[in-house]
Amino acid sequence: MKLQYLGTAAAEGFPAMFCDCETCERARKAGGKNWRLRSGMLVNDTAMIDFAPDALTMVQRFGVRLSAVRDLFVTHSHHDHFNTADLSTRENGAFCVLKDARPMNVFANEAAKNRLDAYVGRAGCDHYLNVTTVSYFQTYEAENGMRFTFLPADHAPFEKAGFYVMQEGDKTAVYMHDTGIPPQESMAYLQTLSIDFLSVDCTYGLGNEEHGHMGVPAIRRVVEGLRQSGALKADATVVLHHFTHFCGMLHEELEQAVKEDGFLVAYDGMIVEI
Ligand SMILES: [Zn+2]
Ligand SMILES: [Zn+2]
Ligand SMILES: [Zn+2]
């Protein structure tokens, strides 16, 4: 399974769009891995999780081909994860020329679907997007044969936000964003798995948040819980992802802080093969 981080920041970007804080200043000067787009992941080049406002920049910076993406899995309706306006540029003939002009499959919760419907209005989008409303604990098959299971997140209480377990053959990857420590029913589900790769919400860096988003102390508890139950394999890759500048840390500082835990710190363009 090929997993590529396209963006690794929280909603405002890192350095943030309008920010004069010290961390953003330091990130601006340092450049490189400290410049983070809004979050999303490309899976095996043909499936994608979330559609950030920076999708165009991702395409231009990393040379990825979104025309090859057949299935888009959306975690929730927040704008940094679901940019309905740019999704409309997939309309074949109007904004692009597609070799494979079949509608792209979009899996999204009701709130995200409502946002999309409101954006496209009466014109609709059925001719270029095939939308399925996702339910918790349901598994959806992507055209590349992978299975995506939608689990409840501790995030955005006014909608059914979730995160995805991805399975291909005997490999299992979990993309756990945006969420605080996952609800008990999600943890119980995860404990039945044999996890090779875990990408965790680390919005607040070393901060103590455990609801809505996480920081390292909460992540350690989640990882420990999954290890103790035997769900997280001993050689599993654990990656921290989705950072806000309010965490106060640059990429290398975060790396240093979690070195002994064995956690990797995601950066834009990073590819993990499991
Ligand atoms: Zn987010
Ligand atoms: Zn800032
Ligand atoms: Zn969110």
PDB file of C-alpha atoms and ligand atoms in Angstrom:
ATOM      1  CA  MET A   1       0.000   0.000   0.000  1.00  0.00           C
ATOM      2  CA  LYS A   2       1.418   3.375  -1.009  1.00  0.00           C
ATOM      3  CA  LEU A   3       0.419   6.245   1.257  1.00  0.00           C
ATOM      4  CA  GLN A   4       1.359   9.782   0.285  1.00  0.00           C
ATOM      5  CA  TYR A   5       0.757  12.813   2.510  1.00  0.00           C
ATOM      6  CA  LEU A   6      -0.228  15.698   0.261  1.00  0.00           C
ATOM      7  CA  GLY A   7      -0.647  18.246   3.052  1.00  0.00           C
ATOM      8  CA  THR A   8       0.007  18.059   6.806  1.00  0.00           C
ATOM      9  CA  ALA A   9      -1.365  21.271   8.379  1.00  0.00           C
ATOM     10  CA  ALA A  10      -4.528  22.131  10.276  1.00  0.00           C
ATOM     11  CA  ALA A  11      -7.199  24.404   8.764  1.00  0.00           C
ATOM     12  CA  GLU A  12      -5.189  27.644   8.578  1.00  0.00           C
ATOM     13  CA  GLY A  13      -2.023  26.166   7.036  1.00  0.00           C
ATOM     14  CA  PHE A  14       1.493  26.295   8.525  1.00  0.00           C
ATOM     15  CA  PRO A  15       2.824  28.986   8.432  1.00  0.00           C
ATOM     16  CA  ALA A  16      -0.744  30.226   8.688  1.00  0.00           C
ATOM     17  CA  MET A  17      -2.246  32.487   6.073  1.00  0.00           C
ATOM     18  CA  PHE A  18      -2.732  35.591   8.182  1.00  0.00           C
ATOM     19  CA  CYS A  19      -0.383  34.944  11.086  1.00  0.00           C
ATOM     20  CA  ASP A  20       2.451  36.986  12.611  1.00  0.00           C
ATOM     21  CA  CYS A  21       3.131  34.614  15.521  1.00  0.00           C
ATOM     22  CA  GLU A  22       6.670  33.611  16.374  1.00  0.00           C
ATOM     23  CA  THR A  23       6.216  30.008  15.253  1.00  0.00           C
ATOM     24  CA  CYS A  24       4.970  31.096  11.831  1.00  0.00           C
ATOM     25  CA  GLU A  25       7.906  33.488  11.514  1.00  0.00           C
ATOM     26  CA  ARG A  26      10.330  30.703  12.353  1.00  0.00           C
ATOM     27  CA  ALA A  27       8.573  28.317   9.951  1.00  0.00           C
ATOM     28  CA  ARG A  28       8.638  30.925   7.176  1.00  0.00           C
ATOM     29  CA  LYS A  29      12.381  31.369   7.567  1.00  0.00           C
ATOM     30  CA  ALA A  30      13.149  27.662   7.915  1.00  0.00           C
ATOM     31  CA  GLY A  31      11.081  26.603   4.860  1.00  0.00           C
ATOM     32  CA  GLY A  32      11.321  22.970   3.699  1.00  0.00           C
ATOM     33  CA  LYS A  33       9.257  20.554   5.796  1.00  0.00           C
ATOM     34  CA  ASN A  34       7.965  23.484   7.863  1.00  0.00           C
ATOM     35  CA  TRP A  35       5.734  24.682   5.058  1.00  0.00           C
ATOM     36  CA  ARG A  36       2.582  22.644   5.333  1.00  0.00           C
ATOM     37  CA  LEU A  37      -0.534  22.623   3.150  1.00  0.00           C
ATOM     38  CA  ARG A  38      -3.949  21.620   4.451  1.00  0.00           C
ATOM     39  CA  SER A  39      -4.210  17.870   5.034  1.00  0.00           C
ATOM     40  CA  GLY A  40      -4.994  14.987   2.742  1.00  0.00           C
ATOM     41  CA  MET A  41      -3.632  11.663   1.604  1.00  0.00           C
ATOM     42  CA  LEU A  42      -3.290   9.870  -1.707  1.00  0.00           C
ATOM     43  CA  VAL A  43      -3.600   6.081  -1.470  1.00  0.00           C
ATOM     44  CA  ASN A  44      -2.131   3.856  -4.178  1.00  0.00           C
ATOM     45  CA  ASP A  45      -2.415   6.877  -6.523  1.00  0.00           C
ATOM     46  CA  THR A  46      -6.073   6.017  -7.206  1.00  0.00           C
ATOM     47  CA  ALA A  47      -7.883   6.742  -3.935  1.00  0.00           C
ATOM     48  CA  MET A  48      -7.765   9.822  -1.774  1.00  0.00           C
ATOM     49  CA  ILE A  49      -8.747  10.842   1.724  1.00  0.00           C
ATOM     50  CA  ASP A  50     -10.110  14.382   1.995  1.00  0.00           C
ATOM     51  CA  PHE A  51      -9.995  17.142  -0.581  1.00  0.00           C
ATOM     52  CA  ALA A  52      -8.162  20.170   0.805  1.00  0.00           C
ATOM     53  CA  PRO A  53      -8.332  23.764  -0.421  1.00  0.00           C
ATOM     54  CA  ASP A  54      -4.703  23.219  -1.482  1.00  0.00           C
ATOM     55  CA  ALA A  55      -5.438  20.395  -3.947  1.00  0.00           C
ATOM     56  CA  LEU A  56      -4.222  22.434  -6.915  1.00  0.00           C
ATOM     57  CA  THR A  57      -0.950  23.296  -5.146  1.00  0.00           C
ATOM     58  CA  MET A  58      -0.522  19.602  -4.293  1.00  0.00           C
ATOM     59  CA  VAL A  59      -0.969  18.679  -7.960  1.00  0.00           C
ATOM     60  CA  GLN A  60       1.585  21.257  -9.060  1.00  0.00           C
ATOM     61  CA  ARG A  61       4.099  20.648  -6.263  1.00  0.00           C
ATOM     62  CA  PHE A  62       4.143  16.846  -6.232  1.00  0.00           C
ATOM     63  CA  GLY A  63       3.142  16.076  -9.816  1.00  0.00           C
ATOM     64  CA  VAL A  64       0.286  13.850  -8.676  1.00  0.00           C
ATOM     65  CA  ARG A  65      -2.578  13.153 -11.112  1.00  0.00           C
ATOM     66  CA  LEU A  66      -5.939  13.622  -9.500  1.00  0.00           C
ATOM     67  CA  SER A  67      -7.575  12.490 -12.757  1.00  0.00           C
ATOM     68  CA  ALA A  68      -6.420   8.987 -11.728  1.00  0.00           C
ATOM     69  CA  VAL A  69      -8.308   9.173  -8.437  1.00  0.00           C
ATOM     70  CA  ARG A  70     -11.438   7.025  -8.700  1.00  0.00           C
ATOM     71  CA  ASP A  71     -12.538   7.175  -5.049  1.00  0.00           C
ATOM     72  CA  LEU A  72     -12.508  10.097  -2.629  1.00  0.00           C
ATOM     73  CA  PHE A  73     -13.188   9.343   1.036  1.00  0.00           C
ATOM     74  CA  VAL A  74     -14.148  12.398   3.088  1.00  0.00           C
ATOM     75  CA  THR A  75     -13.756  12.454   6.878  1.00  0.00           C
ATOM     76  CA  HIS A  76     -16.074  15.397   7.599  1.00  0.00           C
ATOM     77  CA  SER A  77     -17.401  18.639   6.181  1.00  0.00           C
ATOM     78  CA  HIS A  78     -14.825  21.137   7.521  1.00  0.00           C
ATOM     79  CA  HIS A  79     -13.465  23.300   4.728  1.00  0.00           C
ATOM     80  CA  ASP A  80      -9.845  22.194   5.155  1.00  0.00           C
ATOM     81  CA  HIS A  81     -10.965  18.626   4.395  1.00  0.00           C
ATOM     82  CA  PHE A  82     -13.662  19.171   1.809  1.00  0.00           C
ATOM     83  CA  ASN A  83     -13.320  22.020  -0.653  1.00  0.00           C
ATOM     84  CA  THR A  84     -16.545  21.757  -2.636  1.00  0.00           C
ATOM     85  CA  ALA A  85     -15.694  24.696  -4.926  1.00  0.00           C
ATOM     86  CA  ASP A  86     -12.553  23.094  -6.369  1.00  0.00           C
ATOM     87  CA  LEU A  87     -14.190  19.686  -6.582  1.00  0.00           C
ATOM     88  CA  SER A  88     -16.538  21.198  -9.153  1.00  0.00           C
ATOM     89  CA  THR A  89     -13.557  21.635 -11.531  1.00  0.00           C
ATOM     90  CA  ARG A  90     -13.722  17.880 -12.153  1.00  0.00           C
ATOM     91  CA  GLU A  91     -16.637  18.523 -14.517  1.00  0.00           C
ATOM     92  CA  ASN A  92     -15.401  17.006 -17.782  1.00  0.00           C
ATOM     93  CA  GLY A  93     -15.487  19.423 -20.702  1.00  0.00           C
ATOM     94  CA  ALA A  94     -16.234  22.433 -18.502  1.00  0.00           C
ATOM     95  CA  PHE A  95     -12.934  22.598 -16.572  1.00  0.00           C
ATOM     96  CA  CYS A  96     -10.916  19.522 -17.602  1.00  0.00           C
ATOM     97  CA  VAL A  97     -10.475  16.818 -20.231  1.00  0.00           C
ATOM     98  CA  LEU A  98     -10.626  13.354 -18.697  1.00  0.00           C
ATOM     99  CA  LYS A  99      -9.474  10.157 -20.407  1.00  0.00           C
ATOM    100  CA  ASP A 100     -11.729   8.273 -18.032  1.00  0.00           C
ATOM    101  CA  ALA A 101     -14.825  10.443 -17.900  1.00  0.00           C
ATOM    102  CA  ARG A 102     -16.812   8.268 -15.491  1.00  0.00           C
ATOM    103  CA  PRO A 103     -17.920  10.133 -12.367  1.00  0.00           C
ATOM    104  CA  MET A 104     -15.491   9.947  -9.454  1.00  0.00           C
ATOM    105  CA  ASN A 105     -16.900   8.136  -6.434  1.00  0.00           C
ATOM    106  CA  VAL A 106     -17.199  10.381  -3.373  1.00  0.00           C
ATOM    107  CA  PHE A 107     -17.882   8.868   0.049  1.00  0.00           C
ATOM    108  CA  ALA A 108     -18.970  11.526   2.526  1.00  0.00           C
ATOM    109  CA  ASN A 109     -21.165  12.039   5.564  1.00  0.00           C
ATOM    110  CA  GLU A 110     -24.484  13.849   5.337  1.00  0.00           C
ATOM    111  CA  ALA A 111     -23.075  17.242   6.373  1.00  0.00           C
ATOM    112  CA  ALA A 112     -20.403  17.113   3.663  1.00  0.00           C
ATOM    113  CA  LYS A 113     -22.946  15.955   1.083  1.00  0.00           C
ATOM    114  CA  ASN A 114     -25.226  18.846   2.053  1.00  0.00           C
ATOM    115  CA  ARG A 115     -22.363  21.304   1.560  1.00  0.00           C
ATOM    116  CA  LEU A 116     -21.668  19.856  -1.865  1.00  0.00           C
ATOM    117  CA  ASP A 117     -25.349  19.996  -2.841  1.00  0.00           C
ATOM    118  CA  ALA A 118     -25.551  23.631  -1.695  1.00  0.00           C
ATOM    119  CA  TYR A 119     -22.484  24.536  -3.762  1.00  0.00           C
ATOM    120  CA  VAL A 120     -23.522  22.870  -7.019  1.00  0.00           C
ATOM    121  CA  GLY A 121     -27.129  24.000  -6.629  1.00  0.00           C
ATOM    122  CA  ARG A 122     -29.688  23.054  -9.256  1.00  0.00           C
ATOM    123  CA  ALA A 123     -27.038  22.138 -11.858  1.00  0.00           C
ATOM    124  CA  GLY A 124     -26.155  19.119  -9.693  1.00  0.00           C
ATOM    125  CA  CYS A 125     -22.928  17.129  -9.951  1.00  0.00           C
ATOM    126  CA  ASP A 126     -24.136  13.593 -10.730  1.00  0.00           C
ATOM    127  CA  HIS A 127     -22.483  13.688 -14.163  1.00  0.00           C
ATOM    128  CA  TYR A 128     -18.996  13.984 -12.621  1.00  0.00           C
ATOM    129  CA  LEU A 129     -19.368  12.879  -8.984  1.00  0.00           C
ATOM    130  CA  ASN A 130     -21.057   9.739  -7.724  1.00  0.00           C
ATOM    131  CA  VAL A 131     -21.814  10.483  -4.070  1.00  0.00           C
ATOM    132  CA  THR A 132     -22.436   7.829  -1.416  1.00  0.00           C
ATOM    133  CA  THR A 133     -23.464   8.873   2.099  1.00  0.00           C
ATOM    134  CA  VAL A 134     -21.311   6.978   4.587  1.00  0.00           C
ATOM    135  CA  SER A 135     -22.467   5.377   7.831  1.00  0.00           C
ATOM    136  CA  TYR A 136     -20.379   4.457  10.848  1.00  0.00           C
ATOM    137  CA  PHE A 137     -18.879   0.951  10.861  1.00  0.00           C
ATOM    138  CA  GLN A 138     -19.772   0.391   7.210  1.00  0.00           C
ATOM    139  CA  THR A 139     -17.100  -0.809   4.787  1.00  0.00           C
ATOM    140  CA  TYR A 140     -16.891   0.633   1.265  1.00  0.00           C
ATOM    141  CA  GLU A 141     -14.924  -0.885  -1.583  1.00  0.00           C
ATOM    142  CA  ALA A 142     -12.776   1.358  -3.750  1.00  0.00           C
ATOM    143  CA  GLU A 143     -12.311   0.574  -7.441  1.00  0.00           C
ATOM    144  CA  ASN A 144      -8.696  -0.388  -6.718  1.00  0.00           C
ATOM    145  CA  GLY A 145     -10.043  -3.226  -4.548  1.00  0.00           C
ATOM    146  CA  MET A 146      -9.183  -1.606  -1.210  1.00  0.00           C
ATOM    147  CA  ARG A 147     -11.706  -1.570   1.624  1.00  0.00           C
ATOM    148  CA  PHE A 148     -12.406   1.604   3.604  1.00  0.00           C
ATOM    149  CA  THR A 149     -14.298   1.415   6.905  1.00  0.00           C
ATOM    150  CA  PHE A 150     -15.713   4.608   8.435  1.00  0.00           C
ATOM    151  CA  LEU A 151     -15.434   4.913  12.230  1.00  0.00           C
ATOM    152  CA  PRO A 152     -16.786   7.567  14.654  1.00  0.00           C
ATOM    153  CA  ALA A 153     -14.378  10.389  15.569  1.00  0.00           C
ATOM    154  CA  ASP A 154     -14.405  12.714  18.568  1.00  0.00           C
ATOM    155  CA  HIS A 155     -14.717  15.829  16.417  1.00  0.00           C
ATOM    156  CA  ALA A 156     -17.294  18.287  15.074  1.00  0.00           C
ATOM    157  CA  PRO A 157     -20.210  17.304  17.377  1.00  0.00           C
ATOM    158  CA  PHE A 158     -22.842  18.767  15.036  1.00  0.00           C
ATOM    159  CA  GLU A 159     -22.150  16.206  12.337  1.00  0.00           C
ATOM    160  CA  LYS A 160     -21.066  12.575  12.103  1.00  0.00           C
ATOM    161  CA  ALA A 161     -17.334  13.124  11.644  1.00  0.00           C
ATOM    162  CA  GLY A 162     -15.254  10.021  11.191  1.00  0.00           C
ATOM    163  CA  PHE A 163     -11.975   8.465  10.187  1.00  0.00           C
ATOM    164  CA  TYR A 164     -11.005   5.553   7.974  1.00  0.00           C
ATOM    165  CA  VAL A 165      -9.474   2.116   8.299  1.00  0.00           C
ATOM    166  CA  MET A 166      -7.946   1.081   4.964  1.00  0.00           C
ATOM    167  CA  GLN A 167      -7.340  -2.545   4.076  1.00  0.00           C
ATOM    168  CA  GLU A 168      -5.610  -4.163   1.146  1.00  0.00           C
ATOM    169  CA  GLY A 169      -4.730  -7.865   1.213  1.00  0.00           C
ATOM    170  CA  ASP A 170      -3.295  -8.519   4.678  1.00  0.00           C
ATOM    171  CA  LYS A 171      -2.271  -4.874   5.213  1.00  0.00           C
ATOM    172  CA  THR A 172      -4.206  -2.495   7.450  1.00  0.00           C
ATOM    173  CA  ALA A 173      -3.699   1.257   7.724  1.00  0.00           C
ATOM    174  CA  VAL A 174      -5.621   3.690   9.932  1.00  0.00           C
ATOM    175  CA  TYR A 175      -5.931   7.377   9.031  1.00  0.00           C
ATOM    176  CA  MET A 176      -7.141   8.964  12.270  1.00  0.00           C
ATOM    177  CA  HIS A 177      -7.917  12.666  11.543  1.00  0.00           C
ATOM    178  CA  ASP A 178      -9.565  14.898  12.750  1.00  0.00           C
ATOM    179  CA  THR A 179     -10.304  13.375  16.117  1.00  0.00           C
ATOM    180  CA  GLY A 180      -9.572  13.502  19.806  1.00  0.00           C
ATOM    181  CA  ILE A 181      -9.054  10.175  21.555  1.00  0.00           C
ATOM    182  CA  PRO A 182     -11.478   8.054  19.520  1.00  0.00           C
ATOM    183  CA  PRO A 183     -14.790   7.087  21.162  1.00  0.00           C
ATOM    184  CA  GLN A 184     -14.879   3.746  22.962  1.00  0.00           C
ATOM    185  CA  GLU A 185     -16.772   2.013  20.158  1.00  0.00           C
ATOM    186  CA  SER A 186     -14.090   3.023  17.642  1.00  0.00           C
ATOM    187  CA  MET A 187     -11.294   1.864  19.937  1.00  0.00           C
ATOM    188  CA  ALA A 188     -13.121  -1.460  20.401  1.00  0.00           C
ATOM    189  CA  TYR A 189     -13.287  -1.880  16.611  1.00  0.00           C
ATOM    190  CA  LEU A 190      -9.613  -0.962  16.167  1.00  0.00           C
ATOM    191  CA  GLN A 191      -8.679  -3.515  18.810  1.00  0.00           C
ATOM    192  CA  THR A 192     -10.005  -6.294  16.582  1.00  0.00           C
ATOM    193  CA  LEU A 193      -7.522  -5.369  13.827  1.00  0.00           C
ATOM    194  CA  SER A 194      -3.884  -6.073  13.092  1.00  0.00           C
ATOM    195  CA  ILE A 195      -2.570  -2.594  12.275  1.00  0.00           C
ATOM    196  CA  ASP A 196       0.515  -2.010  10.113  1.00  0.00           C
ATOM    197  CA  PHE A 197       0.253   1.762   9.842  1.00  0.00           C
ATOM    198  CA  LEU A 198      -1.329   4.370  12.097  1.00  0.00           C
ATOM    199  CA  SER A 199      -1.560   8.046  11.177  1.00  0.00           C
ATOM    200  CA  VAL A 200      -2.682  10.079  14.195  1.00  0.00           C
ATOM    201  CA  ASP A 201      -4.038  13.580  14.736  1.00  0.00           C
ATOM    202  CA  CYS A 202      -1.289  15.650  16.382  1.00  0.00           C
ATOM    203  CA  THR A 203      -2.812  19.076  15.899  1.00  0.00           C
ATOM    204  CA  TYR A 204      -1.487  20.480  19.186  1.00  0.00           C
ATOM    205  CA  GLY A 205       2.025  19.032  19.184  1.00  0.00           C
ATOM    206  CA  LEU A 206       3.031  18.338  22.772  1.00  0.00           C
ATOM    207  CA  GLY A 207      -0.208  19.907  24.087  1.00  0.00           C
ATOM    208  CA  ASN A 208      -2.650  18.051  26.334  1.00  0.00           C
ATOM    209  CA  GLU A 209      -5.765  18.193  24.124  1.00  0.00           C
ATOM    210  CA  GLU A 210      -7.694  14.980  23.901  1.00  0.00           C
ATOM    211  CA  HIS A 211     -11.093  16.115  22.612  1.00  0.00           C
ATOM    212  CA  GLY A 212     -11.639  17.294  19.053  1.00  0.00           C
ATOM    213  CA  HIS A 213      -7.965  16.931  18.293  1.00  0.00           C
ATOM    214  CA  MET A 214      -4.953  15.418  20.013  1.00  0.00           C
ATOM    215  CA  GLY A 215      -1.458  16.184  21.188  1.00  0.00           C
ATOM    216  CA  VAL A 216       1.363  13.774  21.979  1.00  0.00           C
ATOM    217  CA  PRO A 217       0.223  12.773  25.521  1.00  0.00           C
ATOM    218  CA  ALA A 218      -3.179  11.627  24.164  1.00  0.00           C
ATOM    219  CA  ILE A 219      -1.497   9.911  21.219  1.00  0.00           C
ATOM    220  CA  ARG A 220       0.746   7.966  23.587  1.00  0.00           C
ATOM    221  CA  ARG A 221      -2.360   6.705  25.394  1.00  0.00           C
ATOM    222  CA  VAL A 222      -4.054   5.655  22.148  1.00  0.00           C
ATOM    223  CA  VAL A 223      -0.916   3.933  20.854  1.00  0.00           C
ATOM    224  CA  GLU A 224      -0.312   2.209  24.189  1.00  0.00           C
ATOM    225  CA  GLY A 225      -3.922   0.987  24.293  1.00  0.00           C
ATOM    226  CA  LEU A 226      -3.639  -0.460  20.787  1.00  0.00           C
ATOM    227  CA  ARG A 227      -0.273  -2.044  21.550  1.00  0.00           C
ATOM    228  CA  GLN A 228      -1.492  -3.644  24.766  1.00  0.00           C
ATOM    229  CA  SER A 229      -4.461  -5.195  23.040  1.00  0.00           C
ATOM    230  CA  GLY A 230      -2.156  -6.546  20.337  1.00  0.00           C
ATOM    231  CA  ALA A 231      -3.920  -4.575  17.595  1.00  0.00           C
ATOM    232  CA  LEU A 232      -0.916  -2.423  16.742  1.00  0.00           C
ATOM    233  CA  LYS A 233       1.836  -4.633  15.365  1.00  0.00           C
ATOM    234  CA  ALA A 234       5.234  -4.365  17.029  1.00  0.00           C
ATOM    235  CA  ASP A 235       6.776  -3.137  13.770  1.00  0.00           C
ATOM    236  CA  ALA A 236       3.872  -0.822  12.845  1.00  0.00           C
ATOM    237  CA  THR A 237       4.631   2.640  11.492  1.00  0.00           C
ATOM    238  CA  VAL A 238       3.113   5.442  13.577  1.00  0.00           C
ATOM    239  CA  VAL A 239       2.973   8.878  11.952  1.00  0.00           C
ATOM    240  CA  LEU A 240       1.969  12.192  13.546  1.00  0.00           C
ATOM    241  CA  HIS A 241       0.050  14.503  11.231  1.00  0.00           C
ATOM    242  CA  HIS A 242      -2.280  17.594  10.925  1.00  0.00           C
ATOM    243  CA  PHE A 243      -0.369  20.320  12.808  1.00  0.00           C
ATOM    244  CA  THR A 244      -1.382  23.807  13.841  1.00  0.00           C
ATOM    245  CA  HIS A 245       1.211  26.561  14.281  1.00  0.00           C
ATOM    246  CA  PHE A 246      -0.215  26.932  17.816  1.00  0.00           C
ATOM    247  CA  CYS A 247       1.801  23.809  18.658  1.00  0.00           C
ATOM    248  CA  GLY A 248       4.772  26.178  18.731  1.00  0.00           C
ATOM    249  CA  MET A 249       7.187  23.702  17.178  1.00  0.00           C
ATOM    250  CA  LEU A 250       9.044  23.299  13.931  1.00  0.00           C
ATOM    251  CA  HIS A 251       9.322  19.960  12.157  1.00  0.00           C
ATOM    252  CA  GLU A 252      12.710  18.990  13.553  1.00  0.00           C
ATOM    253  CA  GLU A 253      11.740  19.978  17.096  1.00  0.00           C
ATOM    254  CA  LEU A 254       8.705  17.697  16.918  1.00  0.00           C
ATOM    255  CA  GLU A 255      10.842  14.896  15.496  1.00  0.00           C
ATOM    256  CA  GLN A 256      13.259  15.273  18.387  1.00  0.00           C
ATOM    257  CA  ALA A 257      10.439  15.274  20.965  1.00  0.00           C
ATOM    258  CA  VAL A 258       8.988  11.947  19.783  1.00  0.00           C
ATOM    259  CA  LYS A 259      12.178  10.179  18.750  1.00  0.00           C
ATOM    260  CA  GLU A 260      12.097   7.790  21.687  1.00  0.00           C
ATOM    261  CA  ASP A 261       8.475   6.925  21.008  1.00  0.00           C
ATOM    262  CA  GLY A 262       9.500   5.860  17.513  1.00  0.00           C
ATOM    263  CA  PHE A 263       6.859   8.131  15.951  1.00  0.00           C
ATOM    264  CA  LEU A 264       7.490   9.702  12.545  1.00  0.00           C
ATOM    265  CA  VAL A 265       6.465  13.305  11.862  1.00  0.00           C
ATOM    266  CA  ALA A 266       4.638  13.740   8.561  1.00  0.00           C
ATOM    267  CA  TYR A 267       5.645  16.373   6.022  1.00  0.00           C
ATOM    268  CA  ASP A 268       4.081  17.372   2.728  1.00  0.00           C
ATOM    269  CA  GLY A 269       4.869  14.894  -0.042  1.00  0.00           C
ATOM    270  CA  MET A 270       6.024  12.161   2.374  1.00  0.00           C
ATOM    271  CA  ILE A 271       5.448   8.639   1.044  1.00  0.00           C
ATOM    272  CA  VAL A 272       5.130   5.559   3.264  1.00  0.00           C
ATOM    273  CA  GLU A 273       4.951   2.083   1.727  1.00  0.00           C
ATOM    274  CA  ILE A 274       3.602  -0.737   3.851  1.00  0.00           C
TER     275      ILE A 274
HETATM  276 ZN    ZN B   1      -8.643  19.555   9.969  1.00  0.00          ZN
HETATM  277 ZN    ZN B   2       1.186  31.517  13.551  1.00  0.00          ZN
HETATM  278 ZN    ZN B   3     -12.165  19.310  11.375  1.00  0.00          ZN
END
